[in-house]
Coordinates of C-alpha atoms and ligand atoms in Angstrom, one line a residue:
X528 CA 0.0 0.0 0.0
X529 CA 1.5 3.4 -1.0
X530 CA 2.1 5.6 2.0
X531 CA 0.3 8.9 1.8
X532 CA 2.8 11.6 0.9
X533 CA 1.6 13.9 3.6
X534 CA 3.7 15.4 6.4
X535 CA 2.6 15.8 10.0
X536 CA 0.4 18.7 10.8
X537 CA 3.0 21.1 12.1
X538 CA 5.2 20.6 9.1
X539 CA 2.5 21.1 6.6
X540 CA 2.6 24.0 4.2
X541 CA -0.4 26.0 3.3
X542 CA -3.0 23.9 1.3
X543 CA -2.1 25.9 -1.8
X544 CA 1.5 25.0 -1.6
X545 CA 0.6 21.5 -0.8
X546 CA -1.5 21.2 -3.9
X547 CA 1.3 22.6 -6.0
X548 CA 3.5 19.9 -4.4
X549 CA 1.2 17.3 -6.1
X550 CA 1.9 19.1 -9.4
X551 CA 5.6 19.0 -9.1
X552 CA 6.1 15.7 -10.9
X553 CA 4.3 17.3 -13.9
X554 CA 6.4 20.5 -14.0
X555 CA 7.6 19.7 -17.5
X556 CA 4.1 19.2 -18.7
X557 CA 3.1 22.5 -17.2
X558 CA 6.1 24.2 -18.9
X559 CA 4.9 22.8 -22.2
X560 CA 1.5 24.2 -21.5
X561 CA 3.0 27.7 -20.9
X562 CA 4.7 27.5 -24.2
X563 CA 1.5 26.5 -26.0
X564 CA -0.4 29.3 -24.1
X565 CA 2.1 31.9 -25.3
X566 CA 1.8 30.7 -28.9
X567 CA -2.0 30.8 -28.6
X568 CA -2.0 34.2 -27.2
X569 CA 0.4 35.6 -29.7
X570 CA -1.9 34.5 -32.5
X571 CA -4.9 36.1 -30.7
X572 CA -3.0 39.4 -30.3
X573 CA -1.6 39.5 -33.8
X574 CA -5.0 39.1 -35.5
X575 CA -6.4 42.6 -34.7
X576 CA -3.1 44.0 -35.6
X577 CA -3.2 42.4 -39.0
X578 CA -6.7 43.9 -39.5
X579 CA -5.4 47.3 -38.4
X580 CA -2.5 47.1 -41.0
X581 CA -5.0 46.0 -43.7
X582 CA -7.3 49.0 -42.9
X583 CA -4.7 51.7 -42.4
X584 CA -2.1 50.7 -45.0
X585 CA -4.1 49.0 -47.8
X586 CA -7.8 49.9 -47.6
X587 CA -8.0 53.5 -46.5
X588 CA -5.6 54.7 -49.1
X589 CA -6.1 56.2 -52.6
X590 CA -5.2 53.0 -54.4
X591 CA -6.1 49.9 -52.4
X592 CA -3.9 47.0 -53.3
X593 CA -5.4 43.5 -53.5
X594 CA -2.3 41.3 -53.3
X595 CA -1.1 42.4 -49.8
X596 CA -4.7 42.1 -48.6
X597 CA -4.8 38.5 -49.7
X598 CA -1.5 37.9 -48.0
X599 CA -2.8 39.5 -44.8
X600 CA -6.0 37.3 -45.1
X601 CA -3.8 34.2 -45.4
X602 CA -1.7 35.2 -42.4
X603 CA -4.9 35.8 -40.4
X604 CA -6.2 32.4 -41.4
X605 CA -2.8 30.8 -40.4
X606 CA -3.0 32.5 -37.1
X607 CA -6.4 31.1 -36.5
X608 CA -5.3 27.6 -37.3
X609 CA -2.1 27.8 -35.2
X610 CA -4.1 29.3 -32.3
X611 CA -6.7 26.5 -32.6
X612 CA -4.1 23.8 -32.4
X613 CA -2.2 25.4 -29.5
X614 CA -5.5 25.8 -27.7
X615 CA -6.5 22.2 -28.3
X616 CA -3.2 20.8 -27.1
X617 CA -2.9 23.1 -24.1
X618 CA -6.4 21.9 -22.9
X619 CA -5.6 18.3 -23.5
X620 CA -2.2 18.3 -21.8
X621 CA -3.5 20.1 -18.7
X622 CA -6.6 17.9 -18.5
X623 CA -4.4 14.8 -18.5
X624 CA -2.0 16.2 -15.9
X625 CA -4.9 17.3 -13.8
X626 CA -6.5 13.9 -13.9
X627 CA -3.2 12.2 -13.0
X628 CA -2.7 14.5 -10.1
X629 CA -6.2 13.9 -8.7
X630 CA -5.8 10.2 -9.2
X631 CA -2.8 10.4 -6.9
X632 CA -4.7 12.4 -4.3
X633 CA -7.6 9.9 -4.5
X634 CA -5.2 7.0 -3.9
X635 CA -3.5 8.8 -1.0
X636 CA -6.9 9.7 0.5
X637 CA -8.3 6.2 0.2
X638 CA -5.3 4.5 1.5
X639 CA -5.2 6.9 4.4
X640 CA -8.9 6.3 5.2
X641 CA -8.2 2.6 5.2
X642 CA -5.5 3.1 7.8
X643 CA -7.7 5.0 10.2
X644 CA -8.9 3.3 13.4
X645 CA -12.4 2.1 13.7
X646 CA -13.5 4.8 16.0
X647 CA -13.0 7.3 13.2
X648 CA -15.7 5.6 11.2
X649 CA -17.9 5.6 14.3
X650 CA -17.6 9.3 14.8
X651 CA -17.6 10.5 11.2
X652 CA -20.4 9.9 8.8
X653 CA -19.7 7.9 5.7
X654 CA -21.5 10.3 3.5
X655 CA -18.9 12.9 4.2
X656 CA -16.2 10.5 3.4
X657 CA -17.9 9.6 0.2
X658 CA -18.1 13.3 -0.7
X659 CA -14.4 13.6 0.1
X660 CA -13.3 10.8 -2.1
X661 CA -15.7 11.4 -5.0
X662 CA -16.6 15.0 -5.5
X663 CA -13.9 16.8 -3.5
X664 CA -11.2 15.2 -5.5
X665 CA -12.9 16.2 -8.7
X666 CA -13.1 19.7 -7.5
X667 CA -9.5 19.6 -6.7
X668 CA -8.7 18.5 -10.2
X669 CA -10.4 21.7 -11.4
X670 CA -7.7 23.6 -9.6
X671 CA -5.3 22.3 -12.3
X672 CA -7.6 22.1 -15.3
X673 CA -9.4 25.4 -14.7
X674 CA -7.7 27.6 -12.2
X675 CA -4.1 27.0 -13.0
X676 CA -4.8 27.0 -16.8
X677 CA -6.7 30.3 -16.4
X678 CA -3.9 31.9 -14.4
X679 CA -1.4 31.0 -17.0
X680 CA -3.5 31.7 -20.1
X681 CA -5.3 34.8 -18.9
X682 CA -2.3 36.2 -17.2
X683 CA -0.4 35.9 -20.5
X684 CA -3.3 37.4 -22.4
X685 CA -3.6 40.4 -20.2
X686 CA 0.2 41.1 -20.5
X687 CA 0.2 40.7 -24.3
X688 CA -2.9 42.7 -24.9
X689 CA -1.7 45.4 -22.6
X690 CA 1.6 45.5 -24.3
X691 CA 0.0 45.6 -27.8
X692 CA -2.2 48.6 -26.7
X693 CA 0.7 50.5 -25.2
X694 CA 2.7 49.8 -28.4
X695 CA -0.1 51.1 -30.7
X696 CA -0.9 54.2 -28.6
X697 CA 0.3 54.6 -25.1
X698 CA -2.2 57.3 -24.1
X699 CA -5.2 55.2 -25.1
X700 CA -3.5 52.2 -23.6
X701 CA -3.1 53.8 -20.2
X702 CA -6.7 55.0 -20.4
X703 CA -7.8 51.5 -20.9
X704 CA -5.7 50.3 -18.0
X705 CA -7.9 52.4 -15.7
X706 CA -10.5 49.7 -15.9
X707 CA -8.4 47.3 -14.0
X708 CA -8.8 48.8 -10.5
X709 CA -12.5 49.0 -11.2
X710 CA -12.6 45.3 -11.8
X711 CA -10.5 44.6 -8.7
X712 CA -12.8 46.7 -6.5
X713 CA -15.9 44.9 -7.8
X714 CA -14.6 41.5 -7.3
X715 CA -13.3 42.4 -3.8
X716 CA -16.9 43.3 -2.9
X717 CA -18.3 40.1 -4.3
X718 CA -15.7 37.6 -3.5
X719 CA -16.1 37.1 0.3
X720 CA -19.8 36.8 -0.2
X721 CA -19.5 34.3 -3.0
X722 CA -17.1 32.3 -0.9
X723 CA -19.5 32.0 2.0
X724 CA -22.4 31.2 -0.3
X725 CA -20.4 28.5 -1.9
X726 CA -19.4 27.0 1.4
X727 CA -23.0 26.8 2.5
X728 CA -24.0 25.0 -0.6
X729 CA -21.2 22.5 -0.2
X730 CA -22.0 21.6 3.4
X731 CA -25.7 21.2 2.6
X732 CA -24.8 19.0 -0.3
X733 CA -22.6 16.7 1.8
X734 CA -25.2 16.5 4.5
X735 CA -27.7 15.4 1.8
X736 CA -25.3 12.8 0.3
X737 CA -24.5 11.6 3.8
X738 CA -28.2 11.1 4.5
X739 CA -28.7 9.2 1.2
X740 CA -25.7 7.0 1.8
X741 CA -26.8 6.1 5.3
X742 CA -30.3 5.3 4.1
X743 CA -29.2 3.1 1.2
X744 CA -27.1 1.0 3.5
X745 CA -29.9 0.8 6.0
X746 CA -32.7 0.3 3.5
X747 CA -33.6 -3.1 4.9
X748 CA -34.2 -1.6 8.4
X749 CA -36.2 1.3 6.8
X750 CA -38.5 -1.2 5.0
X751 CA -38.8 -3.6 7.9
X752 CA -40.0 -0.8 10.2
X753 CA -42.0 0.9 7.4
X754 CA -40.2 4.2 7.8
X755 CA -40.2 5.0 4.1
X756 CA -42.5 7.9 4.4
X757 CA -40.7 9.3 7.4
X758 CA -37.3 9.0 5.7
X759 CA -38.7 10.7 2.6
X760 CA -39.9 13.5 4.8
X761 CA -36.4 13.8 6.3
X762 CA -34.9 13.9 2.8
X763 CA -37.3 16.6 1.8
X764 CA -36.2 18.6 4.9
X765 CA -32.6 18.3 3.7
X766 CA -33.3 18.8 0.1
X767 CA -35.0 22.1 0.3
X768 CA -32.2 24.1 2.0
X769 CA -29.8 22.6 -0.6
X770 CA -32.0 23.7 -3.4
X771 CA -32.3 27.2 -1.9
X772 CA -28.5 27.4 -1.5
X773 CA -28.0 26.4 -5.1
X774 CA -30.5 29.0 -6.3
X775 CA -28.8 31.6 -4.1
X776 CA -25.4 30.7 -5.4
X777 CA -26.6 30.9 -9.0
X778 CA -28.2 34.2 -8.4
X779 CA -25.1 35.8 -7.0
X780 CA -22.9 34.2 -9.7
X781 CA -25.1 35.8 -12.4
X782 CA -25.2 39.1 -10.6
X783 CA -21.5 39.2 -10.3
X784 CA -20.8 38.2 -13.9
X785 CA -23.4 40.5 -15.4
X786 CA -21.9 43.4 -13.4
X787 CA -18.6 42.7 -15.0
X788 CA -20.2 42.4 -18.4
X789 CA -21.8 45.7 -18.0
X790 CA -18.4 47.2 -17.1
X791 CA -16.9 45.6 -20.2
X792 CA -19.6 47.1 -22.4
X793 CA -19.1 50.5 -20.8
X794 CA -15.4 50.3 -21.5
X795 CA -16.1 49.5 -25.2
X796 CA -18.5 52.4 -25.4
X797 CA -16.0 54.7 -23.7
X798 CA -13.2 53.5 -26.1
X799 CA -15.5 54.1 -29.1
X800 CA -16.1 57.6 -27.9
X801 CA -12.6 58.5 -26.8
X802 CA -11.0 56.7 -29.8
X803 CA -13.6 58.2 -32.2
X804 CA -12.7 61.7 -31.0
X805 CA -9.0 60.9 -31.6
X806 CA -9.7 59.6 -35.1
X807 CA -11.8 62.7 -35.7
X808 CA -8.9 64.9 -34.8
X809 CA -6.5 62.7 -36.8
X810 CA -4.6 61.7 -33.7
X811 CA -4.9 58.0 -34.6
X812 CA -5.9 56.1 -37.7
X813 CA -9.2 54.2 -37.9
X814 CA -7.4 50.9 -38.0
X815 CA -5.9 51.7 -34.6
X816 CA -9.4 52.3 -33.2
X817 CA -10.5 49.0 -34.6
X818 CA -7.6 47.2 -33.0
X819 CA -8.3 49.0 -29.6
X820 CA -11.9 48.0 -29.6
X821 CA -10.9 44.4 -30.3
X822 CA -8.2 44.5 -27.7
X823 CA -10.4 45.9 -25.0
X824 CA -12.9 43.1 -25.6
X825 CA -10.0 40.6 -25.5
X826 CA -8.9 42.3 -22.4
X827 CA -12.1 41.8 -20.6
X828 CA -12.4 38.1 -21.3
X829 CA -9.4 37.0 -19.3
X830 CA -10.1 39.3 -16.4
X831 CA -13.6 38.0 -16.2
X832 CA -12.3 34.5 -16.5
X833 CA -9.7 35.1 -13.8
X834 CA -12.3 36.4 -11.4
X835 CA -14.6 33.5 -12.3
X836 CA -11.8 31.1 -11.7
X837 CA -11.2 32.8 -8.4
X838 CA -14.4 30.9 -7.5
X839 CA -12.8 27.7 -8.7
X840 CA -9.8 28.4 -6.6
X841 CA -12.0 28.9 -3.6
X842 CA -13.9 25.8 -4.1
X843 CA -10.8 23.7 -4.8
X844 CA -9.2 25.1 -1.6
X845 CA -12.3 24.3 0.5
X846 CA -12.3 20.8 -1.0
X847 CA -8.6 20.4 -0.5
X848 CA -8.8 21.6 3.1
X849 CA -11.5 19.1 3.7
X850 CA -9.5 16.3 2.1
X851 CA -6.3 17.3 3.9
X852 CA -8.2 17.2 7.2
X853 CA -8.9 13.6 6.5
X854 CA -5.4 13.0 5.3
X855 CA -3.9 14.5 8.4
X856 CA -6.2 12.7 10.8
X857 CA -3.6 10.5 12.6
X858 CA -4.5 6.9 12.6
X859 CA -4.9 6.7 16.4
X860 CA -3.5 3.2 16.2
X861 CA -0.1 4.1 14.8
X862 CA 2.3 1.3 14.1
X863 CA 5.1 1.4 16.6
X864 CA 8.2 3.2 15.4
X865 CA 10.4 0.2 16.0
X866 CA 8.0 -2.8 15.6
X867 CA 9.0 -6.2 16.8
X868 CA 10.0 -7.7 13.5
X869 CA 7.8 -10.5 12.4
X870 CA 8.4 -10.0 8.8
X871 CA 9.8 -13.4 7.9
X872 CA 7.0 -15.9 7.9
X873 CA 9.3 -18.1 10.0
X874 CA 8.8 -15.6 12.9
X875 CA 5.1 -15.7 12.5
X876 CA 5.2 -19.5 12.7
X877 CA 7.3 -19.4 15.8
X878 CA 4.4 -17.6 17.7
X879 CA 2.7 -20.2 19.7
X880 CA -0.5 -18.4 20.5
X881 CA -0.4 -17.6 24.1
X882 CA -2.7 -14.8 25.1
X883 CA -2.4 -12.6 28.2
X884 CA -4.8 -9.9 29.2
X885 CA -3.1 -8.1 32.0
X886 CA -5.4 -5.9 34.1
X887 CA -7.0 -4.5 31.0
X888 CA -9.6 -1.7 31.2
X889 CA -11.2 0.0 28.3
X890 CA -14.0 2.5 27.5
X891 CA -15.1 3.8 24.1
X892 CA -15.4 7.0 25.9
X893 CA -12.7 7.3 28.5
X894 CA -15.2 8.6 31.1
X895 CA -17.2 5.4 30.9
X896 CA -15.3 2.1 31.2
X897 CA -16.8 -0.8 29.4
X898 CA -14.2 -3.4 30.5
X899 CA -12.7 -3.2 34.0
X900 CA -9.5 -4.9 35.2
X901 CA -9.7 -8.0 32.9
X902 CA -7.0 -10.5 33.5
X903 CA -6.9 -13.7 31.5
X904 CA -4.2 -16.1 30.7
X905 CA -4.7 -18.5 27.7
X906 CA -2.1 -21.1 27.0
X907 CA -1.2 -21.9 23.4
X908 CA -3.7 -24.2 21.7
X909 CA -6.4 -23.8 24.4
X910 CA -10.0 -23.6 23.6
X911 CA -11.5 -20.7 25.6
X912 CA -15.1 -19.7 25.9
X913 CA -16.5 -16.3 26.8
X914 CA -20.0 -16.1 28.0
X915 CA -22.2 -13.3 29.3
X916 CA -25.3 -11.3 28.6
X917 CA -25.8 -9.0 25.7
X918 CA -23.8 -5.8 26.4
X919 CA -21.5 -7.5 28.9
X920 CA -18.5 -6.4 26.8
X921 CA -17.6 -9.7 25.0
X922 CA -17.3 -8.2 21.5
X923 CA -15.4 -5.3 23.0
X924 CA -12.9 -7.7 24.5
X925 CA -12.3 -9.2 21.1
X926 CA -11.9 -5.8 19.4
X927 CA -9.1 -5.1 21.8
X928 CA -7.3 -8.3 21.0
X929 CA -7.5 -7.5 17.3
X930 CA -6.5 -4.0 18.2
X931 CA -9.4 -2.3 16.5
X932 CA -9.0 -0.1 19.6
X933 CA -6.2 0.4 22.1
X934 CA -6.7 -0.5 25.8
X935 CA -7.2 2.4 28.2
X936 CA -4.9 0.8 30.7
X937 CA -3.2 -2.6 31.2
X938 CA -1.8 -4.6 28.4
X939 CA -2.6 -7.4 26.0
X940 CA 0.2 -9.7 25.1
X941 CA 0.7 -12.5 22.6
X942 CA 3.5 -14.9 23.5
X943 CA 4.6 -12.2 25.9
X944 CA 4.8 -9.5 23.2
X945 CA 2.6 -6.4 23.8
X946 CA 0.4 -6.2 20.7
X947 CA 1.0 -2.5 20.5
X948 CA 4.6 -3.2 19.6
X949 CA 3.5 -5.4 16.6
X950 CA 2.9 -4.2 13.2
X951 CA -0.9 -4.3 12.6
X952 CA -0.4 -6.3 9.5
X953 CA 1.4 -9.0 11.5
X954 CA -1.2 -8.9 14.3
X955 CA -4.0 -9.4 11.9
X956 CA -2.2 -12.4 10.5
X957 CA -1.9 -13.8 14.0
X958 CA -5.4 -13.1 15.1
X959 CA -8.3 -14.2 12.8
X960 CA -11.8 -12.9 13.8
X961 CA -15.1 -14.3 12.6
X962 CA -18.0 -12.2 13.5
X963 CA -21.7 -12.6 13.2
X964 CA -22.1 -10.2 10.3
X965 CA -20.0 -11.5 7.4
X966 CA -19.0 -9.0 4.8
X967 CA -19.4 -10.2 1.3
X968 CA -17.6 -8.4 -1.5
X969 CA -18.7 -8.2 -5.2
X970 CA -17.1 -11.2 -6.8
X971 CA -17.3 -14.9 -7.1
X972 CA -17.6 -17.3 -4.2
X973 CA -14.0 -18.3 -4.8
X974 CA -12.9 -14.6 -4.6
X975 CA -14.8 -14.2 -1.4
X976 CA -13.1 -17.1 0.2
X977 CA -9.7 -16.2 -1.1
X978 CA -10.1 -12.5 -0.1
X979 CA -7.4 -10.5 -1.8
X980 CA -4.9 -13.3 -1.6
X981 CA -4.6 -13.9 -5.3
X982 CA -2.0 -16.6 -4.8
X983 CA -4.5 -18.9 -3.2
X984 CA -5.5 -21.6 -5.7
X985 CA -8.8 -23.2 -6.4
X986 CA -7.7 -26.5 -4.8
X987 CA -7.0 -24.7 -1.5
X988 CA -10.3 -22.9 -1.6
X989 CA -12.2 -26.2 -2.1
X990 CA -10.2 -27.8 0.6
X991 CA -11.1 -25.0 3.1
X992 CA -14.7 -25.1 2.1
X993 CA -14.8 -28.9 2.6
X994 CA -13.5 -28.5 6.1
X995 CA -16.2 -26.0 7.1
X996 CA -18.9 -27.8 5.2
X997 CA -19.5 -25.0 2.8
X998 CA -18.5 -27.2 -0.2
X999 CA -21.8 -29.0 -0.3
X1000 CA -24.0 -25.9 -0.6
X1001 CA -21.6 -24.3 -3.1
X1002 CA -21.8 -27.3 -5.4
X1003 CA -25.6 -26.9 -5.5
X1004 CA -25.2 -23.6 -7.3
X1005 CA -25.1 -24.1 -11.1
X1006 CA -21.9 -22.1 -11.3
X1007 CA -20.4 -23.6 -8.2
X1008 CA -17.4 -21.7 -7.0
X1009 CA -17.8 -19.2 -9.8
X1010 CA -21.2 -18.0 -8.6
X1011 CA -21.3 -14.2 -8.5
X1012 CA -22.0 -12.7 -5.1
X1013 CA -23.2 -9.2 -4.3
X1014 CA -22.0 -7.1 -1.4
X1015 CA -25.1 -7.8 0.7
X1016 CA -24.8 -11.4 0.0
X1017 CA -28.5 -11.5 -0.9
X1018 CA -28.1 -14.8 -2.8
X1019 CA -26.7 -16.5 0.3
X1020 CA -28.4 -17.3 3.6
X1021 CA -26.9 -16.0 6.8
X1022 CA -25.6 -19.5 7.6
X1023 CA -24.0 -19.9 4.2
X1024 CA -22.2 -16.6 4.6
X1025 CA -21.0 -17.8 7.9
X1026 CA -19.6 -21.0 6.4
X1027 CA -17.7 -18.9 3.8
X1028 CA -16.3 -16.8 6.6
X1029 CA -14.9 -19.9 8.3
X1030 CA -13.4 -21.1 5.0
X1031 CA -11.6 -17.7 4.8
X1032 CA -10.2 -18.1 8.3
X1033 CA -8.9 -21.6 7.5
X1034 CA -7.0 -20.2 4.5
X1035 CA -5.7 -17.3 6.6
X1036 CA -4.5 -19.9 9.1
X1037 CA -4.1 -17.6 12.1
X1038 CA -2.4 -18.8 15.2
X1039 CA -5.3 -17.4 17.2
X1040 CA -8.9 -17.9 16.1
X1041 CA -11.7 -15.8 17.5
X1042 CA -15.3 -16.5 16.9
X1043 CA -17.7 -13.8 18.0
X1044 CA -21.2 -15.3 18.1
X1045 CA -20.2 -16.7 14.8
X1046 CA -22.6 -19.6 15.0
X1047 CA -25.6 -17.7 16.2
X1048 CA -27.0 -17.5 12.7
X1049 CA -26.8 -21.1 12.0
X1050 CA -29.7 -23.6 12.3
X1051 CA -29.0 -26.5 14.6
X1052 CA -28.1 -28.9 11.7
X1053 CA -25.6 -26.5 10.0
X1054 CA -24.2 -25.6 13.4
X1055 CA -23.4 -29.2 14.0
X1056 CA -21.6 -29.4 10.6
X1057 CA -19.7 -26.2 11.4
X1058 CA -18.9 -27.4 14.9
X1059 CA -17.2 -30.5 13.5
X1060 CA -15.2 -28.5 11.1
X1061 CA -14.3 -26.0 13.8
X1062 CA -13.0 -28.7 16.1
X1063 CA -10.6 -29.6 13.3
X1064 CA -9.5 -26.0 12.9
X1065 CA -9.3 -25.3 16.5
X1066 CA -6.9 -28.2 17.2
X1067 CA -3.8 -26.5 15.9
X1068 CA -4.4 -23.0 17.4
X1069 CA -5.6 -21.0 20.3
X1070 CA -9.4 -20.5 19.9
X1071 CA -11.5 -18.0 21.7
X1072 CA -15.2 -18.6 21.2
X1073 CA -18.0 -16.2 22.2
X1074 CA -21.2 -18.0 22.2
X1075 CA -24.7 -17.4 23.3
X1076 CA -25.6 -21.0 23.1
X1077 CA -23.7 -22.3 26.0
X1078 CA -23.8 -25.8 24.6
X1079 CA -21.1 -24.6 22.1
X1080 CA -18.8 -24.0 25.1
X1081 CA -19.3 -27.3 26.8
X1082 CA -15.9 -28.6 25.8
X1083 CA -13.9 -25.5 26.4
X1084 CA -10.7 -25.7 28.5
X1085 CA -12.0 -22.7 30.4
X1086 CA -15.0 -20.4 30.3
X1087 CA -14.9 -16.8 31.4
X1088 CA -18.1 -15.3 32.4
X1089 CA -18.4 -11.6 31.8
X1090 CA -20.8 -9.3 33.5
X1091 CA -20.9 -5.6 33.1
X1092 CA -17.3 -5.6 31.9
X1093 CA -15.9 -7.7 34.7
X1094 CA -15.0 -11.4 34.9
X1095 CA -17.3 -12.7 37.5
X1096 CA -16.7 -16.5 37.1
X1097 CA -14.2 -18.7 35.4
X1098 CA -13.7 -22.4 35.1
X1099 CA -14.7 -25.4 33.0
X1100 CA -18.3 -26.1 32.2
X1101 CA -18.5 -28.6 35.0
X1102 CA -16.8 -26.3 37.5
X1103 CA -19.1 -23.4 36.6
X1104 CA -22.2 -25.5 37.0
X1105 CA -21.0 -26.6 40.4
X1106 CA -20.6 -22.9 41.4
X1107 CA -24.3 -22.6 41.0
X1108 CA -23.9 -18.9 40.1
X1109 CA -24.3 -16.7 37.0
X1110 CA -23.3 -19.4 34.6
X1111 CA -25.8 -21.9 36.1
X1112 CA -28.5 -19.2 35.9
X1113 CA -27.7 -18.5 32.3
X1114 CA -27.8 -22.1 31.4
X1115 CA -31.2 -22.5 33.1
X1116 CA -32.6 -19.6 31.0
X1117 CA -31.3 -21.0 27.7
X1118 CA -32.7 -24.4 28.5
X1119 CA -36.1 -23.0 29.2
X1120 CA -36.1 -20.9 25.9
X1121 CA -34.0 -23.0 23.5
X1122 CA -32.7 -20.9 20.6
X1123 CA -34.4 -17.8 21.8
X1124 CA -31.3 -16.0 23.0
X1125 CA -31.7 -12.2 22.9
X1126 CA -29.0 -12.0 20.2
X1127 CA -30.7 -14.1 17.6
X1128 CA -31.1 -11.7 14.8
X1129 CA -32.2 -14.0 12.1
X1130 CA -35.2 -11.8 11.5
X1131 CA -33.0 -8.9 10.5
X1132 CA -30.3 -10.8 8.7
Ligands
ADP1575 N1 -18.5 1.2 19.1 C1 -19.0 1.4 20.3 N2 -19.0 2.7 20.8 C2 -19.5 2.9 22.0 N3 -20.0 2.0 22.8 C3 -20.0 0.7 22.4 C4 -19.5 0.4 21.1 N4 -19.6 -0.9 20.9 C5 -20.2 -1.4 22.1 N5 -20.4 -0.4 22.9 C6 -21.0 -0.5 24.3 O1 -20.2 -1.4 25.0 C7 -20.9 -2.3 25.8 C8 -20.5 -3.7 25.5 O2 -20.8 -4.0 24.2 P1 -20.3 -5.3 23.5 O3 -18.9 -5.5 23.7 O4 -20.8 -5.3 22.1 O5 -21.2 -6.4 24.3 P2 -21.5 -7.9 23.9 O6 -20.6 -8.3 22.7 O7 -21.1 -8.6 25.2 O8 -22.9 -8.0 23.7 C9 -22.4 -2.0 25.5 O9 -22.9 -1.2 26.6 C10 -22.3 -1.2 24.2 O10 -23.4 -0.3 24.2
MG1576 MG1 -21.3 -9.0 20.9

């Protein structure tokens, strides 16, 4: 995975400089663009001059000559063609550079988001992230394809046109230059206002997208609870302000641009008047007046475009700031600076799978501890059960072992190594977690079992699926292992998804296997199949099983009973029964209501 090329916060330059940093690898392309732009602009400036020469030297004379006029016409045409080509290439080159840059930003952004710890995703809404990755990056590309291009092109145009005017008649030229401060004042008045309006639109938009993203992923719940009308109402509530903001933005945009247009037309009128007087008094020739009127129009275009692109700059900056906020969010679970090296697979294999929780406490919110003073020692190869009511903290305990979160105090060690000193990549190869909700990706069944490990062959996949008992249902599909699955796994039952998850784990072959209510979705028959396969898998590794059905834990070497974040009882099934305490009471309950554990979520899944 490429490391994001972003420095820590205090070392970071202004977003603008940072953006330019992304452009640095393309500096030659940009230099090429500048050359093309100059060529293009020269052709544009020369054209009115050619007409001026034609008028003054060959038309408004006593004996107009045809041959030079044809030559001038040909030169004019040539200028048009050269200008066209230069314009075409400059646009193409800059678009390609812009897209490559934004591709890099998108990759940096996505790979950074992937590295963030789970609590980031719990505290930030996905819609915002989707906006970041999708539309913010597009807006950033406009910085290059529109703003930067405009600065170069329009800057050069203004300089050349100004130069041509001063060359033709410096007095009229200076008079025309008077219009520049006027334009600056007008945009200084409009600019802050436009900026604010733009910001409002964007934040309303991302709220709307966020809402839609959340609803699409929660559609099932919406439909089950018949909340369609209510959600639609909520959408309407978000949609209206967004619409208003857009209309408002449009209104101000038009107002601003028409004000500039008006100024442009006034300038032309003024030039016609002042220049006309000059012609009348024979101070200048009529061709010069023609050239001036052309130039002052040419002059307005780039200034107008520059101020318009000021908006683009603003929006790119806002987008980039937002993106760089994400980019600079430190992954709270940083890899250690000097990790315990487990690079060679030999080292990984040397790990035996001993787990120690040493007085571990943890709270999602530091004020409110979910786990308190948990101490557990699991010898390599043991089969450990964790039981407890819903909300007792069982899943939290597992999240800590897989280091989705860091402990608030205490330590978790694997073979005596504090997991915070391991590289996360290594840790996740050591600890395999199967949860109740299995994530299915778009792809074939084989892809879903192999999970990004492209070197895993078909034979291994089938072997793993046979162990878990998934093979028999997979063969019933017409396309077998090539059956296409969709992210929500709608063509698989919850139990079948679970069996695939087990097959994944077998291929991953972790030293420590954790099952979090993994069999809760299975019917009794399937569970028996899985149980058999699991016993096979569990034999070579340390296995921690969280189960609501206590029967699953009957053969565990030791069972820890968790209540309100504390270990209240521990021992084998027999020992715990003899205690006649929590465990005994739980077992009684589950015997009375077989299969009706509070965490059975078959209805939803
Ligand atoms: N991501 C989270 N953020 C905040 N609180 C959480 C989060 N996950 C779980 N909790 C809280 O932690 C407690 C233990 O939850 P959990 O570990 O999922 O229990 P169990 O798996 O035993 O049912 C519950 O009170 C739950 O509300
Ligand atoms: Mg749980």
